[in-house]
């Protein structure tokens, strides 16, 4: 039933709602199960929460119509994977994360991106190009 997933989703949603009350954040609060319908966790991690932040970020990206790109760097002398996450917002946002696995590294980068989105407020998150992803923009430029 996903009962163990909802407290994680609600805690992130509450922090976002407390900084940016809007119709968008209310929609997020009403659909916490949609954030956790798929899992990106692999068998390599012992932490069942790994992947949750990435799922939440991907869900917000879908709602707010911006793209998310993860760029991975292999383990080097430091022994951890490094990830950069880029959000195609206007202005673009960039965060980094590291972890013992790619999943942990992605999740840490996604956590940072969620924090930035929370600080700037969801009402201030605009897709690159001012919302041209709707497909109606071609008619308005005549």
PDB file of C-alpha atoms in Angstrom:
ATOM      1  CA  UNK A   1       0.000   0.000   0.000  1.00  0.00           C
ATOM      2  CA  UNK A   2       3.043   2.312   0.079  1.00  0.00           C
ATOM      3  CA  UNK A   3       2.441   3.394   3.687  1.00  0.00           C
ATOM      4  CA  UNK A   4       6.138   3.530   4.435  1.00  0.00           C
ATOM      5  CA  UNK A   5       6.682   5.858   1.464  1.00  0.00           C
ATOM      6  CA  UNK A   6       4.154   8.588   2.277  1.00  0.00           C
ATOM      7  CA  UNK A   7       5.914  10.083   5.357  1.00  0.00           C
ATOM      8  CA  UNK A   8       8.996  10.811   3.241  1.00  0.00           C
ATOM      9  CA  UNK A   9       6.909  12.390   0.505  1.00  0.00           C
ATOM     10  CA  UNK A  10       4.853  14.451   2.934  1.00  0.00           C
ATOM     11  CA  UNK A  11       7.908  15.815   4.748  1.00  0.00           C
ATOM     12  CA  UNK A  12       9.417  17.124   1.512  1.00  0.00           C
ATOM     13  CA  UNK A  13       6.075  18.440   0.329  1.00  0.00           C
ATOM     14  CA  UNK A  14       5.518  20.297   3.609  1.00  0.00           C
ATOM     15  CA  UNK A  15       8.884  22.038   3.324  1.00  0.00           C
ATOM     16  CA  UNK A  16       8.089  23.089  -0.239  1.00  0.00           C
ATOM     17  CA  UNK A  17       4.584  24.220   0.670  1.00  0.00           C
ATOM     18  CA  UNK A  18       5.787  26.241   3.655  1.00  0.00           C
ATOM     19  CA  UNK A  19       8.056  28.341   1.425  1.00  0.00           C
ATOM     20  CA  UNK A  20       5.843  28.701  -1.639  1.00  0.00           C
ATOM     21  CA  UNK A  21       2.096  28.244  -1.183  1.00  0.00           C
ATOM     22  CA  UNK A  22       0.442  27.997  -4.587  1.00  0.00           C
ATOM     23  CA  UNK A  23      -1.909  25.924  -6.682  1.00  0.00           C
ATOM     24  CA  UNK A  24       1.086  23.929  -7.906  1.00  0.00           C
ATOM     25  CA  UNK A  25       2.268  23.011  -4.419  1.00  0.00           C
ATOM     26  CA  UNK A  26      -1.283  22.151  -3.426  1.00  0.00           C
ATOM     27  CA  UNK A  27      -1.457  19.770  -6.407  1.00  0.00           C
ATOM     28  CA  UNK A  28       1.769  18.158  -5.244  1.00  0.00           C
ATOM     29  CA  UNK A  29       0.387  17.740  -1.736  1.00  0.00           C
ATOM     30  CA  UNK A  30      -2.716  16.041  -3.098  1.00  0.00           C
ATOM     31  CA  UNK A  31      -0.740  13.530  -5.202  1.00  0.00           C
ATOM     32  CA  UNK A  32       2.071  12.174  -3.004  1.00  0.00           C
ATOM     33  CA  UNK A  33       1.571   8.628  -4.273  1.00  0.00           C
ATOM     34  CA  UNK A  34       2.435   9.706  -7.826  1.00  0.00           C
ATOM     35  CA  UNK A  35       5.915  10.634  -6.651  1.00  0.00           C
ATOM     36  CA  UNK A  36       6.631   7.102  -5.557  1.00  0.00           C
ATOM     37  CA  UNK A  37       4.975   4.945  -8.200  1.00  0.00           C
ATOM     38  CA  UNK A  38       8.301   3.796  -9.633  1.00  0.00           C
ATOM     39  CA  UNK A  39      11.517   3.000  -7.878  1.00  0.00           C
ATOM     40  CA  UNK A  40      15.033   3.773  -9.040  1.00  0.00           C
ATOM     41  CA  UNK A  41      16.633   1.869  -6.202  1.00  0.00           C
ATOM     42  CA  UNK A  42      18.900  -0.954  -7.221  1.00  0.00           C
ATOM     43  CA  UNK A  43      19.910  -4.075  -5.378  1.00  0.00           C
ATOM     44  CA  UNK A  44      23.303  -2.518  -4.632  1.00  0.00           C
ATOM     45  CA  UNK A  45      22.032  -0.216  -1.898  1.00  0.00           C
ATOM     46  CA  UNK A  46      20.994  -1.280   1.578  1.00  0.00           C
ATOM     47  CA  UNK A  47      19.106   1.984   2.200  1.00  0.00           C
ATOM     48  CA  UNK A  48      15.458   1.681   1.058  1.00  0.00           C
ATOM     49  CA  UNK A  49      15.156   5.488   0.803  1.00  0.00           C
ATOM     50  CA  UNK A  50      17.772   5.800  -1.957  1.00  0.00           C
ATOM     51  CA  UNK A  51      16.069   7.055  -5.102  1.00  0.00           C
ATOM     52  CA  UNK A  52      13.198   8.871  -3.384  1.00  0.00           C
ATOM     53  CA  UNK A  53      14.585  12.381  -3.899  1.00  0.00           C
ATOM     54  CA  UNK A  54      15.307  11.676  -7.551  1.00  0.00           C
ATOM     55  CA  UNK A  55      11.728  10.456  -8.015  1.00  0.00           C
ATOM     56  CA  UNK A  56      10.384  13.596  -6.353  1.00  0.00           C
ATOM     57  CA  UNK A  57      12.554  15.829  -8.533  1.00  0.00           C
ATOM     58  CA  UNK A  58      11.437  14.017 -11.691  1.00  0.00           C
ATOM     59  CA  UNK A  59       7.791  14.384 -10.628  1.00  0.00           C
ATOM     60  CA  UNK A  60       8.219  18.130 -10.047  1.00  0.00           C
ATOM     61  CA  UNK A  61       9.937  18.447 -13.420  1.00  0.00           C
ATOM     62  CA  UNK A  62       6.945  16.794 -15.064  1.00  0.00           C
ATOM     63  CA  UNK A  63       4.492  19.070 -13.242  1.00  0.00           C
ATOM     64  CA  UNK A  64       6.429  22.276 -13.871  1.00  0.00           C
ATOM     65  CA  UNK A  65       7.543  21.307 -17.397  1.00  0.00           C
ATOM     66  CA  UNK A  66      11.318  21.529 -17.109  1.00  0.00           C
ATOM     67  CA  UNK A  67      13.965  18.959 -17.980  1.00  0.00           C
ATOM     68  CA  UNK A  68      16.404  17.272 -15.607  1.00  0.00           C
ATOM     69  CA  UNK A  69      19.776  15.985 -16.793  1.00  0.00           C
ATOM     70  CA  UNK A  70      22.136  13.907 -14.654  1.00  0.00           C
ATOM     71  CA  UNK A  71      25.831  13.870 -15.621  1.00  0.00           C
ATOM     72  CA  UNK A  72      27.897  11.192 -13.912  1.00  0.00           C
ATOM     73  CA  UNK A  73      31.608  11.077 -13.231  1.00  0.00           C
ATOM     74  CA  UNK A  74      33.250   7.736 -12.397  1.00  0.00           C
ATOM     75  CA  UNK A  75      34.880   6.862  -9.128  1.00  0.00           C
ATOM     76  CA  UNK A  76      38.373   8.267  -9.002  1.00  0.00           C
ATOM     77  CA  UNK A  77      40.904   8.410  -6.221  1.00  0.00           C
ATOM     78  CA  UNK A  78      38.180   9.731  -3.904  1.00  0.00           C
ATOM     79  CA  UNK A  79      36.224   6.453  -3.987  1.00  0.00           C
ATOM     80  CA  UNK A  80      32.791   7.986  -4.639  1.00  0.00           C
ATOM     81  CA  UNK A  81      30.664   8.600  -7.693  1.00  0.00           C
ATOM     82  CA  UNK A  82      30.028  12.259  -8.522  1.00  0.00           C
ATOM     83  CA  UNK A  83      26.892  13.568 -10.217  1.00  0.00           C
ATOM     84  CA  UNK A  84      25.884  16.960 -11.580  1.00  0.00           C
ATOM     85  CA  UNK A  85      22.180  17.591 -12.072  1.00  0.00           C
ATOM     86  CA  UNK A  86      21.082  20.389 -14.385  1.00  0.00           C
ATOM     87  CA  UNK A  87      17.546  21.787 -14.435  1.00  0.00           C
ATOM     88  CA  UNK A  88      16.383  23.441 -17.661  1.00  0.00           C
ATOM     89  CA  UNK A  89      14.719  26.274 -15.780  1.00  0.00           C
ATOM     90  CA  UNK A  90      15.102  29.986 -16.429  1.00  0.00           C
ATOM     91  CA  UNK A  91      17.641  30.671 -15.047  1.00  0.00           C
ATOM     92  CA  UNK A  92      19.168  27.184 -15.191  1.00  0.00           C
ATOM     93  CA  UNK A  93      19.982  25.504 -11.873  1.00  0.00           C
ATOM     94  CA  UNK A  94      22.907  23.181 -11.204  1.00  0.00           C
ATOM     95  CA  UNK A  95      23.596  20.952  -8.198  1.00  0.00           C
ATOM     96  CA  UNK A  96      26.058  18.213  -7.381  1.00  0.00           C
ATOM     97  CA  UNK A  97      26.009  15.060  -5.321  1.00  0.00           C
ATOM     98  CA  UNK A  98      28.260  12.184  -4.412  1.00  0.00           C
ATOM     99  CA  UNK A  99      27.738   8.682  -3.113  1.00  0.00           C
ATOM    100  CA  UNK A 100      29.056   5.152  -2.888  1.00  0.00           C
ATOM    101  CA  UNK A 101      26.741   4.132  -5.764  1.00  0.00           C
ATOM    102  CA  UNK A 102      25.330   5.956  -8.786  1.00  0.00           C
ATOM    103  CA  UNK A 103      21.872   5.787  -7.195  1.00  0.00           C
ATOM    104  CA  UNK A 104      23.125   7.462  -4.006  1.00  0.00           C
ATOM    105  CA  UNK A 105      24.990  10.083  -6.021  1.00  0.00           C
ATOM    106  CA  UNK A 106      21.896  10.872  -8.125  1.00  0.00           C
ATOM    107  CA  UNK A 107      19.753  11.074  -5.003  1.00  0.00           C
ATOM    108  CA  UNK A 108      22.160  13.445  -3.273  1.00  0.00           C
ATOM    109  CA  UNK A 109      22.253  15.719  -6.343  1.00  0.00           C
ATOM    110  CA  UNK A 110      18.435  15.596  -6.559  1.00  0.00           C
ATOM    111  CA  UNK A 111      18.195  16.509  -2.859  1.00  0.00           C
ATOM    112  CA  UNK A 112      20.242  19.640  -3.537  1.00  0.00           C
ATOM    113  CA  UNK A 113      18.057  20.532  -6.513  1.00  0.00           C
ATOM    114  CA  UNK A 114      14.901  20.109  -4.417  1.00  0.00           C
ATOM    115  CA  UNK A 115      16.380  22.416  -1.770  1.00  0.00           C
ATOM    116  CA  UNK A 116      17.086  25.087  -4.389  1.00  0.00           C
ATOM    117  CA  UNK A 117      13.568  24.779  -5.813  1.00  0.00           C
ATOM    118  CA  UNK A 118      12.172  25.084  -2.295  1.00  0.00           C
ATOM    119  CA  UNK A 119      14.219  28.222  -1.595  1.00  0.00           C
ATOM    120  CA  UNK A 120      13.296  30.022  -4.816  1.00  0.00           C
ATOM    121  CA  UNK A 121       9.654  28.951  -4.540  1.00  0.00           C
ATOM    122  CA  UNK A 122       7.759  26.811  -7.013  1.00  0.00           C
ATOM    123  CA  UNK A 123       5.836  29.820  -8.333  1.00  0.00           C
ATOM    124  CA  UNK A 124       9.177  31.252  -9.479  1.00  0.00           C
ATOM    125  CA  UNK A 125      10.277  28.101 -11.337  1.00  0.00           C
ATOM    126  CA  UNK A 126       9.928  28.732 -15.056  1.00  0.00           C
ATOM    127  CA  UNK A 127      10.843  26.322 -17.854  1.00  0.00           C
ATOM    128  CA  UNK A 128      13.598  27.544 -20.148  1.00  0.00           C
ATOM    129  CA  UNK A 129      12.015  29.729 -22.818  1.00  0.00           C
ATOM    130  CA  UNK A 130       9.191  30.932 -20.556  1.00  0.00           C
ATOM    131  CA  UNK A 131       6.884  27.966 -20.960  1.00  0.00           C
ATOM    132  CA  UNK A 132       7.276  27.312 -24.684  1.00  0.00           C
ATOM    133  CA  UNK A 133       7.001  23.596 -23.999  1.00  0.00           C
ATOM    134  CA  UNK A 134       3.198  23.738 -24.227  1.00  0.00           C
ATOM    135  CA  UNK A 135       3.217  23.735 -28.023  1.00  0.00           C
ATOM    136  CA  UNK A 136       0.931  26.795 -28.230  1.00  0.00           C
ATOM    137  CA  UNK A 137       3.861  29.217 -28.402  1.00  0.00           C
ATOM    138  CA  UNK A 138       4.124  29.034 -32.216  1.00  0.00           C
ATOM    139  CA  UNK A 139       0.707  30.680 -32.593  1.00  0.00           C
ATOM    140  CA  UNK A 140       1.496  33.546 -30.210  1.00  0.00           C
ATOM    141  CA  UNK A 141       4.674  34.617 -32.066  1.00  0.00           C
ATOM    142  CA  UNK A 142       2.866  35.749 -35.256  1.00  0.00           C
TER     143      UNK A 142
END
